[in-house]
Amino acid sequence: MLQRVVLAVMAFLAIVNAYTMRVSLSIVITELVVKRNHTKEDIGTAVCEAQDDGLDPDTSPGGDYEWSEKLQGFILSSFYIGYIITHIPGGLLADKFGGKWTLSLGILSTAIFTMITPWAIDMGGSTALIVLRILMGLGEGTTFPALSVLLSRWVPIGERGKLGALVLGGGQIGTILANSISGFLLHYFKWPVVFYLFGGLSVLWFIIFTFICYSNPSVHPFITDKEREYLETELNFVSHNENVAPTPWRAIFTSMPMIALICAQIGHDWGFYIMVTDLPKYMADVMQFSIKANGLYSSLPYVSMWIVSISSGFVGDWLMAKEILNITNTRKLMTAIAAFGPAIFMVAASYAGCNRLAVVILFTICMGLMGTYYAGMKLGPLDMSPNYAGTLMAITNGIGAITGVVAPYMVGVMTPNATLLEWRGVFWVAFIVLCGTAVVYCIWASGEVQYYNDPETLRQHEAEQRAKRK
């Protein structure tokens, strides 16, 4: 088998594991807290009437922790406090030393913290859980920067759409597994089992990955000469060693395509983190689904998102291969679909009221359309600067991850009573953020290699700018 395919599969599984550990708390927290008792006056005006969903009535008594909606929002967002911190260090380390250990050690540390989560909650309640989630975020913060470096070293441009979408689509599969398996386990077992399972699987991934994957083709002991020569010819990246030019920070941050990329990341992450972090709470608190049904119906949107993300990768490569669109316009098209479509259907779902079928369908379409993002701006760091892909991914993903702190906390603040009208306001804010940032991206984005990717080209550009100022 081609070693770049092996690496892509293992990178896909890395993201799957990262997301199962990150997302599972969103389901578990509905069983940790004391269940909200709704009055008859609430039904029809604030929340939906609990009813048999065909899977099993909800007989769960809930948990023992009296955590407010605001505190729950902070608990769910605390992961991203740590997540932000290690993005840029992770990108710099991956660019300089390779992505293998930067990625794998980050996943391993998160796995260990995941497995001790039940103990931390029992010993220290919400405070201990918040501290542990921050530590988990520190471990996972290196994931996407390290993966960007690995993909830039292993995946040629002509295969970047499909293999990149395959790898990055692991986020949807991880979310699907986290929601559906957690819902199943919580129905039949105690909640600590969820953390033991997902943490243990991540440790297993770490062991396998460290034995069969390497940072670049030149050091891989099992790769064929044919594949190595092909990749070295196609990729032709600058060798990163102690003599490499310093990271061109000023050039990166003053680049309009980079600013546009950051804006698009902020918009996507705002909508995505609200959905991935709080959709299970919406299904439980407003729609009144049972825990088993919650796991299933919270998973369906990510099934559609994964299907679309994979297929859009093939479509994007085909559009460029047939010269229907160039790389920049392909990225803009995919990013626009991933922003405007979800914004519309997210709001529409809030107006479907208590029509459960309509709500599930609209959320499923919403997240399905968001899947084109992975063949759009998410590949921007690889396109714009293969030599600094880890750093660019660290910057965009790190800044975008700030919304992971702000958005879930904002949801808790805006929904103190967890009512339908309060949630509708949340979705309208997401609509504005998604659409506004997508407009910026569609005007100023680029999929071409930027001048700061190569030290010599950077020097020429800076000389030209100095001459113009004179």
Coordinates of C-alpha atoms in Angstrom, one line a residue:
M1 CA 0.0 0.0 0.0
L2 CA 1.1 3.6 -0.7
Q3 CA 2.6 5.0 2.5
R4 CA 0.9 8.4 1.9
V5 CA -2.4 6.6 2.1
V6 CA -1.3 4.8 5.3
L7 CA -0.4 8.1 6.8
A8 CA -3.7 9.7 5.6
V9 CA -5.7 6.8 7.3
M10 CA -3.8 7.1 10.5
A11 CA -4.1 10.9 10.4
F12 CA -7.9 10.5 9.9
L13 CA -8.0 8.2 13.0
A14 CA -6.0 10.8 15.0
I15 CA -8.7 13.4 14.4
V16 CA -11.4 10.8 15.1
N17 CA -9.9 10.0 18.5
A18 CA -9.3 13.7 19.2
Y19 CA -13.0 14.5 18.6
T20 CA -14.4 11.6 20.5
M21 CA -12.4 12.7 23.6
R22 CA -13.3 16.4 23.0
V23 CA -17.0 16.0 22.3
S24 CA -18.2 13.1 24.5
L25 CA -18.6 15.4 27.5
S26 CA -21.4 17.3 25.6
I27 CA -23.6 14.2 25.9
V28 CA -22.3 13.0 29.3
I29 CA -23.0 16.4 30.9
T30 CA -26.7 15.9 30.3
E31 CA -26.5 12.9 32.7
L32 CA -24.2 14.6 35.2
V33 CA -26.5 17.5 36.1
V34 CA -29.8 17.4 37.9
K35 CA -32.6 17.1 35.3
R36 CA -34.6 20.3 34.8
N37 CA -38.3 19.9 35.8
H38 CA -40.5 21.7 33.3
T39 CA -44.0 22.9 34.3
K40 CA -47.0 22.5 32.1
E41 CA -46.8 26.2 31.2
D42 CA -43.3 25.6 29.7
I43 CA -44.7 23.1 27.2
G44 CA -45.4 24.8 23.8
T45 CA -43.9 28.1 24.8
A46 CA -40.5 27.3 26.1
V47 CA -39.7 23.7 25.4
C48 CA -41.2 20.7 23.7
E49 CA -43.3 18.1 25.3
A50 CA -41.4 14.9 26.2
Q51 CA -42.7 12.0 24.3
D52 CA -41.9 8.4 23.2
D53 CA -39.3 8.7 20.4
G54 CA -39.6 5.0 19.4
L55 CA -36.2 4.2 20.9
D56 CA -37.0 3.9 24.6
P57 CA -38.6 6.3 27.0
D58 CA -36.2 8.4 29.0
T59 CA -36.1 6.9 32.5
S60 CA -32.8 8.5 33.5
P61 CA -33.1 10.4 36.8
G62 CA -30.2 12.6 35.8
G63 CA -27.2 13.4 37.9
D64 CA -26.4 14.9 41.2
Y65 CA -24.6 18.1 40.1
E66 CA -26.6 21.3 40.3
W67 CA -24.6 23.2 37.7
S68 CA -26.3 26.3 36.1
E69 CA -26.5 26.7 32.3
K70 CA -23.8 29.4 32.6
L71 CA -21.5 27.0 34.5
Q72 CA -22.2 24.2 32.0
G73 CA -21.3 26.6 29.2
F74 CA -18.0 27.4 30.8
I75 CA -17.2 23.8 31.5
L76 CA -17.8 22.9 27.8
S77 CA -15.7 25.9 26.6
S78 CA -12.8 25.4 29.1
F79 CA -11.2 22.8 26.8
Y80 CA -10.5 25.6 24.2
I81 CA -8.6 27.7 26.7
G82 CA -5.8 25.1 26.7
Y83 CA -6.4 24.3 23.0
I84 CA -5.6 27.9 22.0
I85 CA -2.3 28.1 23.9
T86 CA -0.5 25.2 22.2
H87 CA -1.4 25.9 18.6
I88 CA 1.5 28.2 17.7
P89 CA 4.1 26.3 19.7
G90 CA 2.8 23.1 18.1
G91 CA 3.0 24.5 14.7
L92 CA 6.5 25.8 15.2
L93 CA 7.7 22.5 16.6
A94 CA 6.1 20.5 13.8
D95 CA 7.6 22.8 11.1
K96 CA 11.1 22.5 12.6
F97 CA 11.2 18.8 13.8
G98 CA 8.4 17.2 11.9
G99 CA 4.7 16.4 12.7
K100 CA 5.0 12.8 14.0
W101 CA 5.8 13.3 17.6
T102 CA 4.1 16.7 17.9
L103 CA 0.9 15.0 16.9
S104 CA 1.2 11.7 18.7
L105 CA 2.3 12.9 22.1
G106 CA -0.4 15.5 22.1
I107 CA -3.1 12.8 21.5
L108 CA -1.5 10.6 24.1
S109 CA -1.6 13.2 26.8
T110 CA -5.2 14.0 26.0
A111 CA -6.0 10.3 26.3
I112 CA -4.5 10.1 29.8
F113 CA -6.5 13.1 30.9
T114 CA -9.7 11.6 29.4
M115 CA -9.3 8.4 31.3
I116 CA -8.9 10.1 34.7
T117 CA -11.9 12.4 34.1
P118 CA -14.3 10.4 36.3
W119 CA -11.8 10.4 39.2
A120 CA -11.4 14.2 38.8
I121 CA -15.2 14.9 38.8
D122 CA -15.7 12.7 41.9
M123 CA -12.8 14.4 43.7
G124 CA -13.2 18.0 42.7
G125 CA -16.5 18.5 41.0
S126 CA -16.8 21.3 38.4
T127 CA -13.5 23.0 39.3
A128 CA -11.5 19.8 38.8
L129 CA -13.4 19.1 35.6
I130 CA -12.6 22.6 34.2
V131 CA -8.9 22.2 35.1
L132 CA -8.7 18.8 33.4
R133 CA -10.5 20.0 30.3
I134 CA -8.0 22.9 30.0
L135 CA -5.2 20.3 30.2
M136 CA -6.9 18.2 27.5
G137 CA -7.0 21.2 25.3
L138 CA -3.3 21.8 25.8
G139 CA -2.7 18.3 24.5
E140 CA -5.0 18.6 21.5
G141 CA -3.9 22.0 20.5
T142 CA -1.0 20.6 18.5
T143 CA -3.2 18.2 16.4
F144 CA -4.2 20.4 13.4
P145 CA -0.8 22.2 13.1
A146 CA 1.1 18.9 13.2
L147 CA -1.3 17.3 10.7
S148 CA -0.9 20.3 8.3
V149 CA 2.8 19.7 8.4
L150 CA 2.5 16.0 7.8
L151 CA 0.0 16.5 4.9
S152 CA 2.3 19.2 3.3
R153 CA 5.2 16.7 3.4
W154 CA 3.2 13.7 2.1
V155 CA 0.2 14.8 -0.1
P156 CA 0.8 16.2 -3.6
I157 CA -1.4 19.1 -4.8
G158 CA -3.4 16.9 -7.2
E159 CA -4.4 14.6 -4.3
R160 CA -4.8 17.3 -1.6
G161 CA -8.6 17.7 -2.0
K162 CA -9.5 14.1 -1.6
L163 CA -6.9 13.0 0.9
G164 CA -7.1 16.3 2.8
A165 CA -10.9 16.0 3.0
L166 CA -10.5 12.3 4.2
V167 CA -8.2 13.3 7.0
L168 CA -10.0 16.4 8.1
G169 CA -13.3 14.6 7.8
G170 CA -12.2 12.6 10.9
G171 CA -13.8 15.4 12.9
Q172 CA -17.3 14.5 11.8
I173 CA -16.7 10.7 12.3
G174 CA -15.3 11.4 15.8
T175 CA -18.4 13.6 16.6
I176 CA -20.7 10.9 15.2
L177 CA -19.0 8.2 17.3
A178 CA -18.9 10.4 20.4
N179 CA -22.6 11.2 20.3
S180 CA -24.0 7.9 19.2
I181 CA -21.8 5.6 21.3
S182 CA -22.0 7.9 24.3
G183 CA -25.8 7.9 24.1
F184 CA -25.8 4.1 23.9
L185 CA -23.3 3.6 26.8
L186 CA -25.2 6.1 29.0
H187 CA -28.4 4.2 28.4
Y188 CA -27.0 0.9 29.6
F189 CA -23.9 1.7 31.7
K190 CA -22.5 4.3 34.1
W191 CA -21.1 7.5 32.6
P192 CA -17.4 6.8 33.5
V193 CA -17.4 4.0 30.8
V194 CA -17.5 6.7 28.1
F195 CA -14.2 8.3 29.1
Y196 CA -12.5 4.9 29.7
L197 CA -13.4 3.7 26.2
F198 CA -12.4 6.8 24.2
G199 CA -9.3 7.4 26.2
G200 CA -8.2 3.7 25.8
L201 CA -8.8 3.7 22.1
S202 CA -6.6 6.8 21.7
V203 CA -3.7 5.1 23.6
L204 CA -4.0 2.2 21.2
W205 CA -3.9 4.6 18.2
F206 CA -0.7 6.2 19.7
I207 CA 1.1 2.8 19.8
I208 CA 0.2 1.8 16.2
F209 CA 1.0 5.3 14.8
T210 CA 4.4 5.5 16.3
F211 CA 5.5 2.3 14.7
I212 CA 4.2 2.8 11.2
C213 CA 4.2 6.5 10.4
Y214 CA 7.0 9.0 9.9
S215 CA 7.4 12.8 9.5
N216 CA 8.4 12.8 5.8
P217 CA 9.1 10.3 3.0
S218 CA 12.9 10.7 3.2
V219 CA 13.1 9.0 6.6
H220 CA 10.4 6.4 6.1
P221 CA 12.0 2.8 6.2
F222 CA 9.2 1.0 4.4
I223 CA 8.4 3.4 1.5
T224 CA 9.3 2.3 -2.1
D225 CA 11.9 4.2 -4.0
K226 CA 9.3 5.0 -6.6
E227 CA 6.9 6.6 -4.2
R228 CA 9.7 8.5 -2.4
E229 CA 11.0 9.9 -5.7
Y230 CA 7.5 10.9 -6.8
L231 CA 6.8 12.7 -3.6
E232 CA 10.1 14.5 -3.6
T233 CA 9.5 15.7 -7.1
E234 CA 5.9 16.7 -6.6
L235 CA 6.3 18.4 -3.3
N236 CA 9.8 19.9 -3.5
F237 CA 9.6 21.6 -0.1
V238 CA 12.3 23.5 1.7
S239 CA 14.1 21.2 4.2
H240 CA 13.5 22.5 7.7
N241 CA 16.6 22.4 9.8
E242 CA 18.6 24.6 12.1
N243 CA 19.7 26.8 9.2
V244 CA 16.2 27.5 7.9
A245 CA 15.1 31.2 7.7
P246 CA 13.1 32.5 10.7
T247 CA 9.3 32.4 10.4
P248 CA 8.3 35.5 8.4
W249 CA 5.7 36.7 11.0
R250 CA 5.3 40.2 9.6
A251 CA 4.8 39.0 6.1
I252 CA 2.2 36.4 7.2
F253 CA 0.1 38.8 9.4
T254 CA 0.1 41.6 6.8
S255 CA -1.0 39.3 4.0
M256 CA -4.6 40.0 3.0
P257 CA -5.2 36.3 1.9
M258 CA -4.0 35.3 5.4
I259 CA -6.4 37.8 7.1
A260 CA -9.2 36.5 4.9
L261 CA -8.3 32.9 5.9
I262 CA -8.4 33.9 9.6
C263 CA -11.8 35.5 9.2
A264 CA -13.2 32.4 7.5
Q265 CA -11.9 30.2 10.3
I266 CA -13.5 32.4 12.9
G267 CA -16.9 32.2 11.1
H268 CA -16.8 28.5 10.6
D269 CA -15.6 27.8 14.1
W270 CA -18.3 30.0 15.7
G271 CA -21.1 28.0 14.0
F272 CA -19.3 24.6 14.3
Y273 CA -18.5 24.9 18.0
I274 CA -22.0 25.9 18.9
M275 CA -23.3 22.8 17.1
V276 CA -20.7 20.3 18.2
T277 CA -20.6 21.5 21.8
D278 CA -24.3 22.4 22.4
L279 CA -26.5 20.5 20.0
P280 CA -26.9 17.6 22.4
K281 CA -28.0 20.1 25.1
Y282 CA -30.5 21.7 22.6
M283 CA -31.9 18.2 21.8
A284 CA -32.1 17.3 25.6
D285 CA -33.3 20.7 27.0
V286 CA -35.6 22.0 24.3
M287 CA -36.6 19.1 22.1
Q288 CA -36.8 16.8 25.2
F289 CA -35.2 13.7 23.5
S290 CA -34.3 10.8 25.6
I291 CA -30.5 10.2 26.2
K292 CA -30.4 7.3 23.7
A293 CA -32.4 9.3 21.1
N294 CA -30.2 12.4 21.8
G295 CA -27.1 10.4 20.9
L296 CA -28.6 9.2 17.7
Y297 CA -30.2 12.4 16.4
S298 CA -27.2 14.6 17.5
S299 CA -25.1 12.3 15.3
L300 CA -27.1 12.4 12.1
P301 CA -25.9 16.0 11.1
Y302 CA -22.3 14.8 11.2
V303 CA -23.0 11.8 9.1
S304 CA -24.2 14.1 6.3
M305 CA -21.2 16.5 7.0
W306 CA -18.7 13.6 6.6
I307 CA -20.3 12.4 3.3
V308 CA -20.3 16.0 1.9
S309 CA -16.7 16.6 3.1
I310 CA -15.4 13.6 1.3
S311 CA -17.4 14.1 -1.9
S312 CA -16.5 17.8 -2.0
G313 CA -12.8 16.9 -1.9
F314 CA -13.2 14.9 -5.1
V315 CA -15.4 17.6 -6.7
G316 CA -12.8 20.3 -5.9
D317 CA -9.9 18.2 -7.4
W318 CA -12.1 17.6 -10.5
L319 CA -13.0 21.3 -10.9
M320 CA -9.2 22.1 -10.9
A321 CA -8.2 19.1 -13.1
K322 CA -10.8 20.1 -15.8
E323 CA -9.7 23.7 -15.4
I324 CA -13.3 24.7 -14.7
L325 CA -12.1 26.8 -11.7
N326 CA -8.6 27.6 -10.6
I327 CA -7.5 26.7 -7.1
T328 CA -8.5 30.1 -5.5
N329 CA -12.0 30.1 -6.9
T330 CA -12.5 26.4 -5.9
R331 CA -11.5 27.2 -2.3
K332 CA -13.9 30.3 -2.4
L333 CA -16.8 28.3 -3.8
M334 CA -16.5 25.5 -1.2
T335 CA -16.0 28.0 1.7
A336 CA -19.1 30.1 0.6
I337 CA -21.3 27.0 0.5
A338 CA -20.0 26.0 3.9
A339 CA -20.9 29.3 5.4
F340 CA -24.1 30.6 3.8
G341 CA -25.9 27.2 3.7
P342 CA -25.5 26.3 7.4
A343 CA -26.3 29.9 8.5
I344 CA -29.7 29.6 6.7
F345 CA -30.7 26.1 7.8
M346 CA -29.5 26.6 11.4
V347 CA -31.9 29.5 11.8
A348 CA -34.6 27.6 10.0
A349 CA -34.4 24.8 12.5
S350 CA -35.2 27.1 15.3
Y351 CA -38.4 28.2 13.5
A352 CA -39.5 24.5 13.1
G353 CA -40.5 24.6 16.7
C354 CA -41.3 21.2 18.2
N355 CA -41.6 19.4 14.8
R356 CA -39.0 16.9 15.7
L357 CA -38.6 15.4 12.2
A358 CA -38.2 18.9 10.6
V359 CA -35.7 19.9 13.2
V360 CA -33.5 16.9 12.7
I361 CA -33.7 17.2 8.9
L362 CA -32.8 20.9 9.0
F363 CA -29.9 20.4 11.3
T364 CA -28.7 17.5 9.1
I365 CA -28.8 19.7 6.0
C366 CA -27.1 22.5 7.9
M367 CA -24.1 20.4 8.9
G368 CA -24.0 18.6 5.6
L369 CA -23.4 21.9 3.8
M370 CA -20.7 22.8 6.3
G371 CA -18.8 19.8 5.0
T372 CA -17.5 21.6 1.9
Y373 CA -15.4 23.7 4.3
Y374 CA -12.8 20.9 4.3
A375 CA -12.2 21.2 0.6
G376 CA -12.3 25.0 0.9
M377 CA -10.4 27.3 3.3
K378 CA -9.2 24.4 5.6
L379 CA -6.7 23.6 2.9
G380 CA -5.5 27.2 2.8
P381 CA -2.4 26.8 4.9
L382 CA -1.2 23.9 2.7
D383 CA -1.9 25.9 -0.5
M384 CA -0.5 29.2 0.6
S385 CA 2.7 28.0 2.2
P386 CA 3.8 24.4 2.2
N387 CA 7.0 25.3 4.1
Y388 CA 5.1 27.0 6.9
A389 CA 1.9 25.1 6.8
G390 CA 2.0 24.1 10.5
T391 CA 2.5 27.7 11.5
L392 CA -0.3 29.0 9.3
M393 CA -2.6 26.3 10.5
A394 CA -1.6 27.1 14.1
I395 CA -2.4 30.8 13.6
T396 CA -5.8 30.2 11.8
N397 CA -7.0 27.3 14.0
G398 CA -5.7 28.9 17.2
I399 CA -7.4 32.2 16.6
G400 CA -10.5 30.4 15.4
A401 CA -10.4 28.3 18.6
I402 CA -11.0 31.4 20.6
T403 CA -14.6 31.1 19.5
G404 CA -14.6 27.7 21.2
V405 CA -14.2 29.5 24.5
V406 CA -16.6 32.4 23.7
A407 CA -19.4 30.6 21.8
P408 CA -20.4 27.8 24.3
Y409 CA -20.1 30.3 27.2
M410 CA -22.3 32.8 25.2
V411 CA -24.8 30.0 24.7
G412 CA -25.0 29.4 28.5
V413 CA -25.4 33.2 29.1
M414 CA -28.1 33.6 26.4
T415 CA -30.1 30.5 27.4
P416 CA -30.4 30.7 31.2
N417 CA -33.8 29.0 31.0
A418 CA -32.9 26.7 28.0
T419 CA -36.0 27.9 26.1
L420 CA -36.7 27.8 22.3
L421 CA -36.8 31.5 22.0
E422 CA -33.5 32.0 23.8
W423 CA -31.9 29.4 21.5
R424 CA -33.3 31.2 18.4
G425 CA -31.3 34.2 19.4
V426 CA -28.1 32.0 19.6
F427 CA -28.7 30.8 16.0
W428 CA -29.3 34.3 14.7
V429 CA -25.9 35.5 16.1
A430 CA -24.3 32.5 14.4
F431 CA -26.0 33.5 11.1
I432 CA -24.5 37.0 11.2
V433 CA -21.0 35.7 12.1
L434 CA -20.9 33.0 9.4
C435 CA -22.2 35.2 6.6
G436 CA -20.0 38.2 7.5
T437 CA -16.7 36.3 7.6
A438 CA -17.5 34.4 4.5
V439 CA -17.9 37.7 2.5
V440 CA -14.4 38.8 3.6
Y441 CA -13.0 35.4 2.5
C442 CA -14.7 35.5 -0.9
I443 CA -13.2 38.9 -1.6
W444 CA -9.6 38.6 -0.5
A445 CA -8.8 34.9 -0.3
S446 CA -6.1 33.1 -2.4
G447 CA -5.2 29.5 -3.0
E448 CA -1.8 30.3 -4.6
V449 CA 1.6 29.8 -2.9
Q450 CA 2.4 33.1 -1.2
Y451 CA 5.7 35.0 -1.6
Y452 CA 6.7 34.4 2.0
N453 CA 6.8 30.6 1.5
D454 CA 10.3 30.8 0.0
P455 CA 13.1 32.9 1.7
E456 CA 14.5 34.2 -1.6
T457 CA 11.1 35.3 -2.9
L458 CA 10.4 36.9 0.4
R459 CA 13.7 38.9 0.2
Q460 CA 12.9 40.0 -3.3
H461 CA 9.4 41.1 -2.3
E462 CA 10.7 43.1 0.6
A463 CA 13.3 44.8 -1.6
E464 CA 10.6 45.8 -4.1
Q465 CA 8.5 47.2 -1.3
R466 CA 11.4 49.3 0.0
A467 CA 12.1 50.6 -3.5
K468 CA 8.5 51.6 -3.8
R469 CA 8.6 53.5 -0.5
K470 CA 11.7 55.5 -1.7

